[in-house]
PDB file of C-alpha atoms in Angstrom:
ATOM      1  CA  MET A   1       4.587 -14.883 -36.151  1.00 52.00           C
ATOM      2  CA  THR A   2       2.050 -16.311 -38.549  1.00 59.00           C
ATOM      3  CA  PRO A   3      -1.082 -14.123 -38.621  1.00 69.00           C
ATOM      4  CA  ASN A   4      -4.239 -15.754 -37.296  1.00 86.00           C
ATOM      5  CA  ILE A   5      -6.451 -16.011 -40.359  1.00 86.00           C
ATOM      6  CA  GLN A   6      -9.638 -16.457 -38.344  1.00 87.00           C
ATOM      7  CA  GLU A   7      -8.992 -13.381 -36.182  1.00 87.00           C
ATOM      8  CA  ILE A   8      -8.196 -11.213 -39.211  1.00 89.00           C
ATOM      9  CA  ALA A   9     -11.320 -12.448 -41.012  1.00 91.00           C
ATOM     10  CA  GLN A  10     -13.444 -11.833 -37.904  1.00 90.00           C
ATOM     11  CA  THR A  11     -12.104  -8.291 -37.545  1.00 90.00           C
ATOM     12  CA  LEU A  12     -12.722  -7.560 -41.216  1.00 93.00           C
ATOM     13  CA  PHE A  13     -16.190  -9.087 -40.969  1.00 94.00           C
ATOM     14  CA  SER A  14     -17.112  -6.819 -38.018  1.00 93.00           C
ATOM     15  CA  GLU A  15     -15.865  -3.696 -39.785  1.00 95.00           C
ATOM     16  CA  ILE A  16     -17.473  -4.515 -43.118  1.00 96.00           C
ATOM     17  CA  ARG A  17     -20.727  -5.485 -41.425  1.00 94.00           C
ATOM     18  CA  GLN A  18     -20.852  -2.035 -39.824  1.00 94.00           C
ATOM     19  CA  LEU A  19     -20.248  -0.436 -43.237  1.00 95.00           C
ATOM     20  CA  ILE A  20     -23.018  -2.478 -44.855  1.00 95.00           C
ATOM     21  CA  ASP A  21     -25.521  -1.834 -42.042  1.00 93.00           C
ATOM     22  CA  ALA A  22     -24.757   1.904 -42.082  1.00 91.00           C
ATOM     23  CA  ALA A  23     -25.188   2.040 -45.869  1.00 93.00           C
ATOM     24  CA  LYS A  24     -28.499   0.168 -45.656  1.00 91.00           C
ATOM     25  CA  GLN A  25     -29.711   2.580 -42.978  1.00 88.00           C
ATOM     26  CA  ARG A  26     -28.767   5.609 -45.098  1.00 89.00           C
ATOM     27  CA  ALA A  27     -30.495   4.055 -48.096  1.00 90.00           C
ATOM     28  CA  ALA A  28     -33.655   3.412 -46.059  1.00 89.00           C
ATOM     29  CA  VAL A  29     -33.708   7.013 -44.800  1.00 88.00           C
ATOM     30  CA  ALA A  30     -33.134   8.322 -48.330  1.00 91.00           C
ATOM     31  CA  ILE A  31     -35.964   6.195 -49.768  1.00 92.00           C
ATOM     32  CA  ASN A  32     -38.327   7.186 -46.963  1.00 92.00           C
ATOM     33  CA  THR A  33     -37.473  10.848 -47.515  1.00 93.00           C
ATOM     34  CA  GLU A  34     -38.057  10.686 -51.274  1.00 93.00           C
ATOM     35  CA  ILE A  35     -41.371   8.861 -50.903  1.00 93.00           C
ATOM     36  CA  THR A  36     -42.620  11.228 -48.199  1.00 95.00           C
ATOM     37  CA  LEU A  37     -41.618  14.329 -50.145  1.00 95.00           C
ATOM     38  CA  LEU A  38     -43.298  12.883 -53.243  1.00 95.00           C
ATOM     39  CA  TYR A  39     -46.521  12.478 -51.269  1.00 96.00           C
ATOM     40  CA  TRP A  40     -46.135  16.059 -50.038  1.00 96.00           C
ATOM     41  CA  GLN A  41     -45.685  17.359 -53.594  1.00 96.00           C
ATOM     42  CA  VAL A  42     -48.701  15.383 -54.812  1.00 95.00           C
ATOM     43  CA  GLY A  43     -50.829  16.688 -51.945  1.00 95.00           C
ATOM     44  CA  ASP A  44     -49.643  20.250 -52.399  1.00 93.00           C
ATOM     45  CA  ARG A  45     -50.476  20.171 -56.113  1.00 93.00           C
ATOM     46  CA  ILE A  46     -53.956  18.695 -55.534  1.00 91.00           C
ATOM     47  CA  GLN A  47     -54.620  21.115 -52.709  1.00 87.00           C
ATOM     48  CA  THR A  48     -53.665  24.086 -54.886  1.00 85.00           C
ATOM     49  CA  GLU A  49     -55.978  22.926 -57.678  1.00 81.00           C
ATOM     50  CA  ILE A  50     -58.907  22.350 -55.317  1.00 80.00           C
ATOM     51  CA  LEU A  51     -58.411  25.653 -53.486  1.00 69.00           C
ATOM     52  CA  GLN A  52     -58.368  27.512 -56.789  1.00 69.00           C
ATOM     53  CA  ARG A  53     -61.791  26.066 -57.639  1.00 63.00           C
ATOM     54  CA  GLN A  54     -63.117  26.509 -54.073  1.00 64.00           C
ATOM     55  CA  ARG A  55     -65.699  23.753 -54.505  1.00 66.00           C
ATOM     56  CA  ALA A  56     -65.795  20.722 -52.202  1.00 65.00           C
ATOM     57  CA  GLU A  57     -67.742  18.558 -54.639  1.00 73.00           C
ATOM     58  CA  TYR A  58     -65.310  19.421 -57.421  1.00 74.00           C
ATOM     59  CA  GLY A  59     -62.404  18.367 -55.205  1.00 78.00           C
ATOM     60  CA  LYS A  60     -64.009  15.033 -54.385  1.00 82.00           C
ATOM     61  CA  GLN A  61     -64.590  14.274 -58.050  1.00 87.00           C
ATOM     62  CA  VAL A  62     -61.022  15.252 -58.945  1.00 88.00           C
ATOM     63  CA  ILE A  63     -59.569  12.937 -56.284  1.00 91.00           C
ATOM     64  CA  THR A  64     -61.732  10.027 -57.443  1.00 92.00           C
ATOM     65  CA  GLU A  65     -60.792  10.460 -61.091  1.00 93.00           C
ATOM     66  CA  LEU A  66     -57.110  11.090 -60.319  1.00 94.00           C
ATOM     67  CA  SER A  67     -56.952   7.959 -58.159  1.00 95.00           C
ATOM     68  CA  ARG A  68     -58.413   5.920 -61.016  1.00 94.00           C
ATOM     69  CA  HIS A  69     -55.792   7.185 -63.488  1.00 95.00           C
ATOM     70  CA  LEU A  70     -52.856   6.706 -61.097  1.00 95.00           C
ATOM     71  CA  THR A  71     -53.967   3.209 -60.115  1.00 95.00           C
ATOM     72  CA  GLN A  72     -54.298   2.186 -63.760  1.00 94.00           C
ATOM     73  CA  THR A  73     -50.791   3.503 -64.457  1.00 94.00           C
ATOM     74  CA  TYR A  74     -48.870   2.614 -61.286  1.00 92.00           C
ATOM     75  CA  GLY A  75     -50.983  -0.045 -59.585  1.00 88.00           C
ATOM     76  CA  LYS A  76     -51.722  -0.163 -55.873  1.00 87.00           C
ATOM     77  CA  GLY A  77     -50.793   2.678 -53.554  1.00 88.00           C
ATOM     78  CA  TRP A  78     -52.782   5.507 -55.106  1.00 94.00           C
ATOM     79  CA  SER A  79     -56.234   5.009 -53.639  1.00 94.00           C
ATOM     80  CA  GLU A  80     -58.490   7.952 -52.824  1.00 94.00           C
ATOM     81  CA  ARG A  81     -57.596   7.475 -49.174  1.00 93.00           C
ATOM     82  CA  GLN A  82     -53.886   7.694 -49.977  1.00 94.00           C
ATOM     83  CA  LEU A  83     -54.419  10.881 -51.962  1.00 95.00           C
ATOM     84  CA  ARG A  84     -56.234  12.381 -48.990  1.00 94.00           C
ATOM     85  CA  TYR A  85     -53.220  11.531 -46.837  1.00 95.00           C
ATOM     86  CA  CYS A  86     -51.078  13.346 -49.413  1.00 95.00           C
ATOM     87  CA  ILE A  87     -53.288  16.419 -49.116  1.00 94.00           C
ATOM     88  CA  LEU A  88     -53.223  16.191 -45.326  1.00 95.00           C
ATOM     89  CA  ILE A  89     -49.437  16.077 -45.067  1.00 96.00           C
ATOM     90  CA  ALA A  90     -49.206  19.196 -47.225  1.00 95.00           C
ATOM     91  CA  GLU A  91     -51.698  20.907 -44.899  1.00 94.00           C
ATOM     92  CA  VAL A  92     -50.092  19.782 -41.628  1.00 95.00           C
ATOM     93  CA  PHE A  93     -46.512  20.456 -42.792  1.00 95.00           C
ATOM     94  CA  PRO A  94     -46.715  23.427 -45.171  1.00 93.00           C
ATOM     95  CA  ASP A  95     -42.939  23.982 -44.863  1.00 94.00           C
ATOM     96  CA  ARG A  96     -41.286  21.355 -47.060  1.00 93.00           C
ATOM     97  CA  GLU A  97     -37.872  21.853 -45.443  1.00 94.00           C
ATOM     98  CA  ILE A  98     -39.192  21.093 -41.968  1.00 93.00           C
ATOM     99  CA  LEU A  99     -40.765  17.906 -43.299  1.00 95.00           C
ATOM    100  CA  HIS A 100     -37.493  16.993 -45.005  1.00 95.00           C
ATOM    101  CA  THR A 101     -35.711  17.234 -41.641  1.00 93.00           C
ATOM    102  CA  LEU A 102     -38.326  15.089 -39.899  1.00 93.00           C
ATOM    103  CA  CYS A 103     -37.925  12.335 -42.488  1.00 93.00           C
ATOM    104  CA  ALA A 104     -34.488  11.506 -41.056  1.00 89.00           C
ATOM    105  CA  LYS A 105     -36.178  10.096 -37.932  1.00 90.00           C
ATOM    106  CA  LEU A 106     -39.843   9.583 -38.796  1.00 93.00           C
ATOM    107  CA  SER A 107     -41.180   7.168 -41.385  1.00 93.00           C
ATOM    108  CA  TRP A 108     -44.280   7.761 -43.494  1.00 94.00           C
ATOM    109  CA  SER A 109     -46.163   5.463 -41.119  1.00 94.00           C
ATOM    110  CA  HIS A 110     -45.098   7.613 -38.138  1.00 95.00           C
ATOM    111  CA  LEU A 111     -46.228  10.744 -39.955  1.00 96.00           C
ATOM    112  CA  LYS A 112     -49.633   9.247 -40.821  1.00 95.00           C
ATOM    113  CA  LEU A 113     -50.305   8.716 -37.112  1.00 95.00           C
ATOM    114  CA  ILE A 114     -49.072  12.183 -36.195  1.00 95.00           C
ATOM    115  CA  MET A 115     -51.136  13.823 -38.937  1.00 94.00           C
ATOM    116  CA  GLY A 116     -54.250  12.383 -37.326  1.00 92.00           C
ATOM    117  CA  ILE A 117     -53.715  14.581 -34.259  1.00 94.00           C
ATOM    118  CA  ASP A 118     -55.675  17.821 -34.616  1.00 92.00           C
ATOM    119  CA  ASP A 119     -54.049  19.819 -31.810  1.00 91.00           C
ATOM    120  CA  PRO A 120     -50.749  21.315 -33.139  1.00 90.00           C
ATOM    121  CA  LEU A 121     -49.161  21.419 -29.661  1.00 88.00           C
ATOM    122  CA  LYS A 122     -50.000  17.791 -28.976  1.00 91.00           C
ATOM    123  CA  ARG A 123     -48.760  16.888 -32.464  1.00 92.00           C
ATOM    124  CA  ASN A 124     -45.432  18.636 -31.847  1.00 90.00           C
ATOM    125  CA  PHE A 125     -45.111  16.884 -28.488  1.00 89.00           C
ATOM    126  CA  TYR A 126     -45.331  13.462 -30.128  1.00 92.00           C
ATOM    127  CA  ILE A 127     -42.989  14.524 -32.938  1.00 93.00           C
ATOM    128  CA  GLU A 128     -40.258  15.575 -30.505  1.00 88.00           C
ATOM    129  CA  ILE A 129     -40.609  12.629 -28.118  1.00 87.00           C
ATOM    130  CA  THR A 130     -40.770  10.070 -30.935  1.00 90.00           C
ATOM    131  CA  GLN A 131     -37.555  11.425 -32.436  1.00 88.00           C
ATOM    132  CA  LEU A 132     -35.716  11.494 -29.101  1.00 84.00           C
ATOM    133  CA  GLU A 133     -36.847   8.056 -28.003  1.00 84.00           C
ATOM    134  CA  ASN A 134     -36.727   6.408 -31.452  1.00 86.00           C
ATOM    135  CA  TRP A 135     -40.210   4.985 -30.959  1.00 89.00           C
ATOM    136  CA  SER A 136     -41.424   2.436 -33.444  1.00 91.00           C
ATOM    137  CA  VAL A 137     -44.758   3.023 -35.175  1.00 93.00           C
ATOM    138  CA  ARG A 138     -46.366   0.564 -32.783  1.00 92.00           C
ATOM    139  CA  GLN A 139     -44.926   2.331 -29.737  1.00 91.00           C
ATOM    140  CA  LEU A 140     -46.139   5.685 -31.005  1.00 92.00           C
ATOM    141  CA  GLN A 141     -49.626   4.285 -31.598  1.00 93.00           C
ATOM    142  CA  GLU A 142     -49.704   2.864 -28.076  1.00 89.00           C
ATOM    143  CA  ARG A 143     -48.602   6.180 -26.540  1.00 88.00           C
ATOM    144  CA  ILE A 144     -51.246   8.111 -28.460  1.00 91.00           C
ATOM    145  CA  ASN A 145     -53.956   5.598 -27.526  1.00 91.00           C
ATOM    146  CA  SER A 146     -52.957   5.793 -23.859  1.00 85.00           C
ATOM    147  CA  MET A 147     -53.250   9.621 -24.012  1.00 85.00           C
ATOM    148  CA  LEU A 148     -49.649  10.114 -22.912  1.00 82.00           C
ATOM    149  CA  PHE A 149     -49.716  13.844 -23.692  1.00 83.00           C
ATOM    150  CA  GLU A 150     -52.815  14.439 -21.570  1.00 83.00           C
ATOM    151  CA  ARG A 151     -51.177  12.622 -18.657  1.00 77.00           C
ATOM    152  CA  THR A 152     -48.025  14.747 -18.565  1.00 76.00           C
ATOM    153  CA  ALA A 153     -47.358  17.965 -16.698  1.00 70.00           C
ATOM    154  CA  ILE A 154     -46.758  19.853 -19.940  1.00 73.00           C
ATOM    155  CA  SER A 155     -50.376  19.420 -21.074  1.00 71.00           C
ATOM    156  CA  ARG A 156     -51.592  21.489 -18.101  1.00 73.00           C
ATOM    157  CA  LYS A 157     -49.471  24.511 -18.912  1.00 74.00           C
ATOM    158  CA  PRO A 158     -50.528  27.621 -20.897  1.00 77.00           C
ATOM    159  CA  GLU A 159     -50.088  27.282 -24.658  1.00 77.00           C
ATOM    160  CA  GLU A 160     -47.218  29.780 -24.813  1.00 79.00           C
ATOM    161  CA  THR A 161     -45.354  27.863 -22.100  1.00 76.00           C
ATOM    162  CA  ILE A 162     -45.908  24.572 -23.928  1.00 75.00           C
ATOM    163  CA  ARG A 163     -44.458  26.067 -27.114  1.00 77.00           C
ATOM    164  CA  HIS A 164     -41.434  27.304 -25.176  1.00 78.00           C
ATOM    165  CA  ASP A 165     -40.917  23.935 -23.457  1.00 74.00           C
ATOM    166  CA  LEU A 166     -41.143  22.060 -26.762  1.00 76.00           C
ATOM    167  CA  GLU A 167     -38.634  24.465 -28.296  1.00 78.00           C
ATOM    168  CA  GLN A 168     -36.259  23.790 -25.380  1.00 74.00           C
ATOM    169  CA  LEU A 169     -36.792  20.078 -25.861  1.00 70.00           C
ATOM    170  CA  ARG A 170     -35.976  20.445 -29.563  1.00 71.00           C
ATOM    171  CA  GLU A 171     -32.771  22.375 -28.837  1.00 74.00           C
ATOM    172  CA  ASN A 172     -31.479  20.448 -25.816  1.00 70.00           C
ATOM    173  CA  LYS A 173     -32.371  16.962 -27.113  1.00 68.00           C
ATOM    174  CA  GLN A 174     -33.050  15.909 -23.539  1.00 66.00           C
ATOM    175  CA  ILE A 175     -36.278  15.195 -21.703  1.00 64.00           C
ATOM    176  CA  SER A 176     -36.672  16.994 -18.401  1.00 61.00           C
ATOM    177  CA  PRO A 177     -38.549  15.288 -15.531  1.00 57.00           C
ATOM    178  CA  ASP A 178     -40.393  18.552 -14.705  1.00 55.00           C
ATOM    179  CA  LEU A 179     -41.574  18.683 -18.322  1.00 58.00           C
ATOM    180  CA  LEU A 180     -43.242  15.297 -18.322  1.00 56.00           C
ATOM    181  CA  LEU A 181     -44.019  13.981 -14.863  1.00 52.00           C
ATOM    182  CA  LYS A 182     -47.708  14.210 -14.166  1.00 47.00           C
ATOM    183  CA  ASP A 183     -49.488  15.364 -11.039  1.00 42.00           C
ATOM    184  CA  PRO A 184     -49.844  12.091  -9.096  1.00 39.00           C
ATOM    185  CA  TYR A 185     -52.764  13.303  -6.971  1.00 39.00           C
ATOM    186  CA  ILE A 186     -55.434  12.880  -9.606  1.00 39.00           C
ATOM    187  CA  LEU A 187     -57.440  10.288  -7.746  1.00 37.00           C
ATOM    188  CA  ASP A 188     -59.790   9.349 -10.534  1.00 42.00           C
ATOM    189  CA  PHE A 189     -56.825   8.582 -12.771  1.00 44.00           C
ATOM    190  CA  LEU A 190     -55.233   6.510 -10.011  1.00 42.00           C
ATOM    191  CA  ASP A 191     -58.464   4.512  -9.772  1.00 46.00           C
ATOM    192  CA  ILE A 192     -59.071   4.922  -6.068  1.00 40.00           C
ATOM    193  CA  SER A 193     -62.216   6.176  -4.368  1.00 40.00           C
ATOM    194  CA  ASP A 194     -62.707   9.410  -2.457  1.00 37.00           C
ATOM    195  CA  ARG A 195     -62.371   7.476   0.795  1.00 37.00           C
ATOM    196  CA  TYR A 196     -58.870   6.093   1.002  1.00 40.00           C
ATOM    197  CA  LEU A 197     -56.149   5.353   3.490  1.00 41.00           C
ATOM    198  CA  GLU A 198     -52.816   7.149   3.194  1.00 45.00           C
ATOM    199  CA  LYS A 199     -51.170   3.811   2.367  1.00 50.00           C
ATOM    200  CA  ASP A 200     -53.686   3.232  -0.466  1.00 49.00           C
ATOM    201  CA  LEU A 201     -52.839   6.623  -1.928  1.00 46.00           C
ATOM    202  CA  GLU A 202     -49.104   6.004  -1.633  1.00 53.00           C
ATOM    203  CA  ASP A 203     -49.345   2.581  -3.266  1.00 60.00           C
ATOM    204  CA  ALA A 204     -51.499   3.921  -6.110  1.00 53.00           C
ATOM    205  CA  ILE A 205     -49.134   6.826  -6.718  1.00 53.00           C
ATOM    206  CA  LEU A 206     -46.047   4.613  -6.719  1.00 60.00           C
ATOM    207  CA  ARG A 207     -47.644   2.059  -9.054  1.00 62.00           C
ATOM    208  CA  ASP A 208     -48.701   4.795 -11.437  1.00 60.00           C
ATOM    209  CA  ILE A 209     -45.354   6.614 -11.439  1.00 59.00           C
ATOM    210  CA  GLU A 210     -43.472   3.361 -12.005  1.00 63.00           C
ATOM    211  CA  LYS A 211     -45.726   2.426 -14.914  1.00 63.00           C
ATOM    212  CA  PHE A 212     -45.510   5.933 -16.353  1.00 58.00           C
ATOM    213  CA  LEU A 213     -41.698   6.055 -16.279  1.00 59.00           C
ATOM    214  CA  LEU A 214     -41.451   2.644 -17.925  1.00 63.00           C
ATOM    215  CA  GLU A 215     -43.913   3.737 -20.601  1.00 63.00           C
ATOM    216  CA  LEU A 216     -42.037   6.960 -21.254  1.00 60.00           C
ATOM    217  CA  GLY A 217     -38.716   5.216 -21.754  1.00 61.00           C
ATOM    218  CA  ALA A 218     -36.844   8.486 -21.424  1.00 53.00           C
ATOM    219  CA  GLY A 219     -33.908   7.378 -19.347  1.00 52.00           C
ATOM    220  CA  PHE A 220     -35.799   7.580 -16.078  1.00 51.00           C
ATOM    221  CA  THR A 221     -35.216   4.909 -13.434  1.00 50.00           C
ATOM    222  CA  PHE A 222     -37.597   3.926 -10.691  1.00 48.00           C
ATOM    223  CA  ILE A 223     -35.333   3.354  -7.675  1.00 49.00           C
ATOM    224  CA  ALA A 224     -37.437   2.006  -4.823  1.00 47.00           C
ATOM    225  CA  ARG A 225     -40.623   2.308  -2.851  1.00 49.00           C
ATOM    226  CA  GLN A 226     -40.619   4.254   0.381  1.00 47.00           C
ATOM    227  CA  LYS A 227     -38.822   2.483   3.208  1.00 43.00           C
ATOM    228  CA  THR A 228     -40.344   2.359   6.665  1.00 42.00           C
ATOM    229  CA  TYR A 229     -38.390   1.964   9.862  1.00 42.00           C
ATOM    230  CA  PRO A 230     -39.619   0.693  13.243  1.00 43.00           C
ATOM    231  CA  ASN A 231     -40.212   3.234  16.001  1.00 46.00           C
ATOM    232  CA  ARG A 232     -37.408   3.434  18.500  1.00 44.00           C
TER     233      ARG A 232
END
């Protein structure tokens, strides 16, 4: 039987396309990792120099002058603001190996958003969830702006418990409903007054839970609202 040229070509195309896409993805991760680690090294070196001098004004002058030299040599991308981001990433992630691991899932743009979070527990929460859910930079920004962490059950736990839960999340690679689902009886958050009917409360809770699960995007499914049956 004469081989079908079109079918063979289509099969080869599909296989080779997968190879090309996989190679491009590996290249993108490698480039992101190298750039991020370069920024870390730059920040670590500047931080060490400034700490040795222990003078804030000295550090500011050094950053200004260094930015001028780097911009003259390499062009855009080495502004004073960028150098401060370099210093910040070295401060937030002092362990280079941990940062290296994060670079497989988080881009420099992700890390810039995460570095802006002062609370280490909240920062780790967004790191773990972003990796598991493969959030884009825009999605991460939206979640931070909507105070997702503050609206979850985990944020109301003692610090030691939060650390333990995040460690379990890191190891199990799976988001638990008890970890994230918020207390639905916070009336001010549900936007209803102190005087309410039971049906108002139920509707507000269901609307909020449905919206929250969709926002989380963690494999949760909202099945249905409560069914009512006629009295017999």
